Amino acid sequence: SAGLDFYIQPVLERHGIGHIDVVCGSASPRADDSHGLRYDYPFDPDVDGPCRGDWATCKCKALEQAAQSSVSVFVGDGSTADACAATKADHVFARDRLLTICRTEDIPATPFEDFLPVAKFVKAFH
């Protein structure tokens, strides 16, 4: 996700799937006692190369890594990075612009409006 762990994790836990691996940024208090938060992201563009979607979290790279060890599920609404990532996932849940892209590009995708069908699908694997 291009989102942050502190608001993603509670949603997953509420739906009974808090144990799944999620690739996203994290927020923590700054070590230098200044106000605000420090943001860390799972990929370093200087080492891993810049994300094709120009996002802090390269969704394509996350899915490439997940494909090596597990079933990958991608949920998106249509950012530039979402379109790239949808081509790499084992299963795609799409809405809005991403659903249109998937239909145009013949990428199999399940339409969704809320998180319930996603949670149900993921629970079937655990």
PDB file of C-alpha atoms in Angstrom:
ATOM      1  CA  SER A   1       0.000   0.000   0.000  1.00  0.00           C
ATOM      2  CA  ALA A   2       1.017   3.596  -0.461  1.00  0.00           C
ATOM      3  CA  GLY A   3      -0.651   4.042   2.929  1.00  0.00           C
ATOM      4  CA  LEU A   4       0.788   3.701   6.412  1.00  0.00           C
ATOM      5  CA  ASP A   5       0.749   0.797   8.836  1.00  0.00           C
ATOM      6  CA  PHE A   6      -0.919   2.625  11.734  1.00  0.00           C
ATOM      7  CA  TYR A   7      -4.234   2.907   9.910  1.00  0.00           C
ATOM      8  CA  ILE A   8      -3.999  -0.177   7.676  1.00  0.00           C
ATOM      9  CA  GLN A   9      -3.367  -2.687  10.479  1.00  0.00           C
ATOM     10  CA  PRO A  10      -6.517  -1.831  12.506  1.00  0.00           C
ATOM     11  CA  VAL A  11      -8.707  -2.372   9.423  1.00  0.00           C
ATOM     12  CA  LEU A  12      -7.127  -5.760   8.780  1.00  0.00           C
ATOM     13  CA  GLU A  13      -7.508  -6.760  12.436  1.00  0.00           C
ATOM     14  CA  ARG A  14     -11.158  -5.662  12.468  1.00  0.00           C
ATOM     15  CA  HIS A  15     -11.776  -8.065   9.593  1.00  0.00           C
ATOM     16  CA  GLY A  16      -9.859 -10.945  11.193  1.00  0.00           C
ATOM     17  CA  ILE A  17      -6.860 -10.836   8.848  1.00  0.00           C
ATOM     18  CA  GLY A  18      -4.368  -8.842  10.892  1.00  0.00           C
ATOM     19  CA  HIS A  19      -1.842 -11.674  10.556  1.00  0.00           C
ATOM     20  CA  ILE A  20      -1.271 -11.297   6.792  1.00  0.00           C
ATOM     21  CA  ASP A  21       1.860  -9.715   5.374  1.00  0.00           C
ATOM     22  CA  VAL A  22       1.348  -6.161   4.177  1.00  0.00           C
ATOM     23  CA  VAL A  23       3.940  -4.056   2.420  1.00  0.00           C
ATOM     24  CA  CYS A  24       3.482  -0.408   3.324  1.00  0.00           C
ATOM     25  CA  GLY A  25       5.136   2.568   4.943  1.00  0.00           C
ATOM     26  CA  SER A  26       5.429   2.991   8.682  1.00  0.00           C
ATOM     27  CA  ALA A  27       5.223   6.028  10.914  1.00  0.00           C
ATOM     28  CA  SER A  28       7.068   6.466  14.202  1.00  0.00           C
ATOM     29  CA  PRO A  29       7.978   9.355  16.494  1.00  0.00           C
ATOM     30  CA  ARG A  30      11.081  11.229  15.416  1.00  0.00           C
ATOM     31  CA  ALA A  31      14.194  10.217  17.363  1.00  0.00           C
ATOM     32  CA  ASP A  32      15.457  13.793  17.589  1.00  0.00           C
ATOM     33  CA  ASP A  33      12.618  14.897  19.929  1.00  0.00           C
ATOM     34  CA  SER A  34      11.185  17.176  17.271  1.00  0.00           C
ATOM     35  CA  HIS A  35       7.474  17.197  16.744  1.00  0.00           C
ATOM     36  CA  GLY A  36       5.935  15.079  14.049  1.00  0.00           C
ATOM     37  CA  LEU A  37       6.548  11.646  12.685  1.00  0.00           C
ATOM     38  CA  ARG A  38       9.271   9.884  10.780  1.00  0.00           C
ATOM     39  CA  TYR A  39       8.072   7.981   7.721  1.00  0.00           C
ATOM     40  CA  ASP A  40       9.877   4.868   6.504  1.00  0.00           C
ATOM     41  CA  TYR A  41       9.078   2.956   3.343  1.00  0.00           C
ATOM     42  CA  PRO A  42       9.970  -0.628   2.433  1.00  0.00           C
ATOM     43  CA  PHE A  43      12.017   0.117  -0.680  1.00  0.00           C
ATOM     44  CA  ASP A  44      14.919   2.475  -1.186  1.00  0.00           C
ATOM     45  CA  PRO A  45      14.735   4.124  -4.641  1.00  0.00           C
ATOM     46  CA  ASP A  46      18.524   4.620  -4.577  1.00  0.00           C
ATOM     47  CA  VAL A  47      19.038   0.855  -4.192  1.00  0.00           C
ATOM     48  CA  ASP A  48      15.922  -0.672  -5.729  1.00  0.00           C
ATOM     49  CA  GLY A  49      15.419   1.869  -8.482  1.00  0.00           C
ATOM     50  CA  PRO A  50      12.573   4.351  -8.650  1.00  0.00           C
ATOM     51  CA  CYS A  51       9.022   3.069  -8.689  1.00  0.00           C
ATOM     52  CA  ARG A  52       7.409   3.166 -12.115  1.00  0.00           C
ATOM     53  CA  GLY A  53       4.413   4.832 -10.506  1.00  0.00           C
ATOM     54  CA  ASP A  54       6.658   7.299  -8.649  1.00  0.00           C
ATOM     55  CA  TRP A  55       5.213   6.291  -5.257  1.00  0.00           C
ATOM     56  CA  ALA A  56       6.911   5.919  -1.897  1.00  0.00           C
ATOM     57  CA  THR A  57       6.036   2.205  -1.845  1.00  0.00           C
ATOM     58  CA  CYS A  58       6.643   0.411  -5.115  1.00  0.00           C
ATOM     59  CA  LYS A  59       3.625  -1.865  -5.396  1.00  0.00           C
ATOM     60  CA  CYS A  60       5.117  -3.736  -8.356  1.00  0.00           C
ATOM     61  CA  LYS A  61       8.241  -4.632  -6.403  1.00  0.00           C
ATOM     62  CA  ALA A  62       6.153  -5.750  -3.424  1.00  0.00           C
ATOM     63  CA  LEU A  63       4.124  -8.084  -5.646  1.00  0.00           C
ATOM     64  CA  GLU A  64       7.215  -9.447  -7.364  1.00  0.00           C
ATOM     65  CA  GLN A  65       8.613 -10.396  -3.945  1.00  0.00           C
ATOM     66  CA  ALA A  66       5.302 -11.871  -2.749  1.00  0.00           C
ATOM     67  CA  ALA A  67       4.999 -14.018  -5.865  1.00  0.00           C
ATOM     68  CA  GLN A  68       8.120 -15.894  -4.812  1.00  0.00           C
ATOM     69  CA  SER A  69       6.598 -17.258  -1.609  1.00  0.00           C
ATOM     70  CA  SER A  70       2.820 -16.869  -1.393  1.00  0.00           C
ATOM     71  CA  VAL A  71      -0.440 -16.024  -3.080  1.00  0.00           C
ATOM     72  CA  SER A  72      -0.524 -12.317  -3.803  1.00  0.00           C
ATOM     73  CA  VAL A  73      -3.722 -10.297  -3.601  1.00  0.00           C
ATOM     74  CA  PHE A  74      -3.839  -6.744  -4.853  1.00  0.00           C
ATOM     75  CA  VAL A  75      -6.579  -4.294  -3.961  1.00  0.00           C
ATOM     76  CA  GLY A  76      -6.658  -0.965  -5.758  1.00  0.00           C
ATOM     77  CA  ASP A  77      -8.658   1.916  -7.114  1.00  0.00           C
ATOM     78  CA  GLY A  78      -6.572   3.167  -9.981  1.00  0.00           C
ATOM     79  CA  SER A  79      -3.425   5.112  -9.247  1.00  0.00           C
ATOM     80  CA  THR A  80      -0.608   4.771 -11.786  1.00  0.00           C
ATOM     81  CA  ALA A  81       1.147   2.283  -9.507  1.00  0.00           C
ATOM     82  CA  ASP A  82      -2.063   0.245  -9.184  1.00  0.00           C
ATOM     83  CA  ALA A  83      -2.238  -0.424 -12.913  1.00  0.00           C
ATOM     84  CA  CYS A  84       1.308  -1.796 -12.940  1.00  0.00           C
ATOM     85  CA  ALA A  85       0.777  -3.907  -9.821  1.00  0.00           C
ATOM     86  CA  ALA A  86      -2.474  -5.436 -11.096  1.00  0.00           C
ATOM     87  CA  THR A  87      -0.519  -7.199 -13.852  1.00  0.00           C
ATOM     88  CA  LYS A  88       1.647  -8.984 -11.254  1.00  0.00           C
ATOM     89  CA  ALA A  89      -0.888 -10.160  -8.661  1.00  0.00           C
ATOM     90  CA  ASP A  90      -2.393 -13.629  -8.417  1.00  0.00           C
ATOM     91  CA  HIS A  91      -5.782 -12.081  -7.656  1.00  0.00           C
ATOM     92  CA  VAL A  92      -6.949  -8.483  -8.139  1.00  0.00           C
ATOM     93  CA  PHE A  93      -9.786  -6.633  -6.440  1.00  0.00           C
ATOM     94  CA  ALA A  94     -10.446  -3.442  -8.370  1.00  0.00           C
ATOM     95  CA  ARG A  95     -12.765  -0.467  -8.300  1.00  0.00           C
ATOM     96  CA  ASP A  96     -13.080   2.877 -10.013  1.00  0.00           C
ATOM     97  CA  ARG A  97     -10.307   3.655 -12.488  1.00  0.00           C
ATOM     98  CA  LEU A  98      -8.419   0.397 -11.854  1.00  0.00           C
ATOM     99  CA  LEU A  99     -11.495  -1.678 -12.687  1.00  0.00           C
ATOM    100  CA  THR A 100     -11.789   0.163 -16.009  1.00  0.00           C
ATOM    101  CA  ILE A 101      -8.086  -0.433 -16.718  1.00  0.00           C
ATOM    102  CA  CYS A 102      -8.393  -4.131 -15.866  1.00  0.00           C
ATOM    103  CA  ARG A 103     -11.383  -4.545 -18.170  1.00  0.00           C
ATOM    104  CA  THR A 104      -9.635  -2.677 -20.990  1.00  0.00           C
ATOM    105  CA  GLU A 105      -6.385  -4.634 -20.588  1.00  0.00           C
ATOM    106  CA  ASP A 106      -8.084  -8.024 -20.023  1.00  0.00           C
ATOM    107  CA  ILE A 107      -6.658  -8.327 -16.510  1.00  0.00           C
ATOM    108  CA  PRO A 108      -8.912 -10.610 -14.440  1.00  0.00           C
ATOM    109  CA  ALA A 109     -10.288  -8.603 -11.506  1.00  0.00           C
ATOM    110  CA  THR A 110     -13.061  -8.861  -8.959  1.00  0.00           C
ATOM    111  CA  PRO A 111     -15.032  -5.626  -8.560  1.00  0.00           C
ATOM    112  CA  PHE A 112     -15.519  -4.419  -4.988  1.00  0.00           C
ATOM    113  CA  GLU A 113     -17.145  -1.539  -3.132  1.00  0.00           C
ATOM    114  CA  ASP A 114     -16.091  -2.297   0.455  1.00  0.00           C
ATOM    115  CA  PHE A 115     -13.478  -4.438   2.172  1.00  0.00           C
ATOM    116  CA  LEU A 116     -15.742  -7.373   3.105  1.00  0.00           C
ATOM    117  CA  PRO A 117     -15.252  -9.468  -0.074  1.00  0.00           C
ATOM    118  CA  VAL A 118     -11.498  -8.894   0.129  1.00  0.00           C
ATOM    119  CA  ALA A 119     -11.377 -10.069   3.752  1.00  0.00           C
ATOM    120  CA  LYS A 120     -13.516 -13.120   2.926  1.00  0.00           C
ATOM    121  CA  PHE A 121     -11.224 -14.077   0.038  1.00  0.00           C
ATOM    122  CA  VAL A 122      -8.061 -13.700   2.144  1.00  0.00           C
ATOM    123  CA  LYS A 123      -9.537 -15.685   5.055  1.00  0.00           C
ATOM    124  CA  ALA A 124     -10.014 -18.637   2.706  1.00  0.00           C
ATOM    125  CA  PHE A 125      -6.208 -18.982   2.527  1.00  0.00           C
ATOM    126  CA  HIS A 126      -5.550 -18.890   6.288  1.00  0.00           C
TER     127      HIS A 126
END
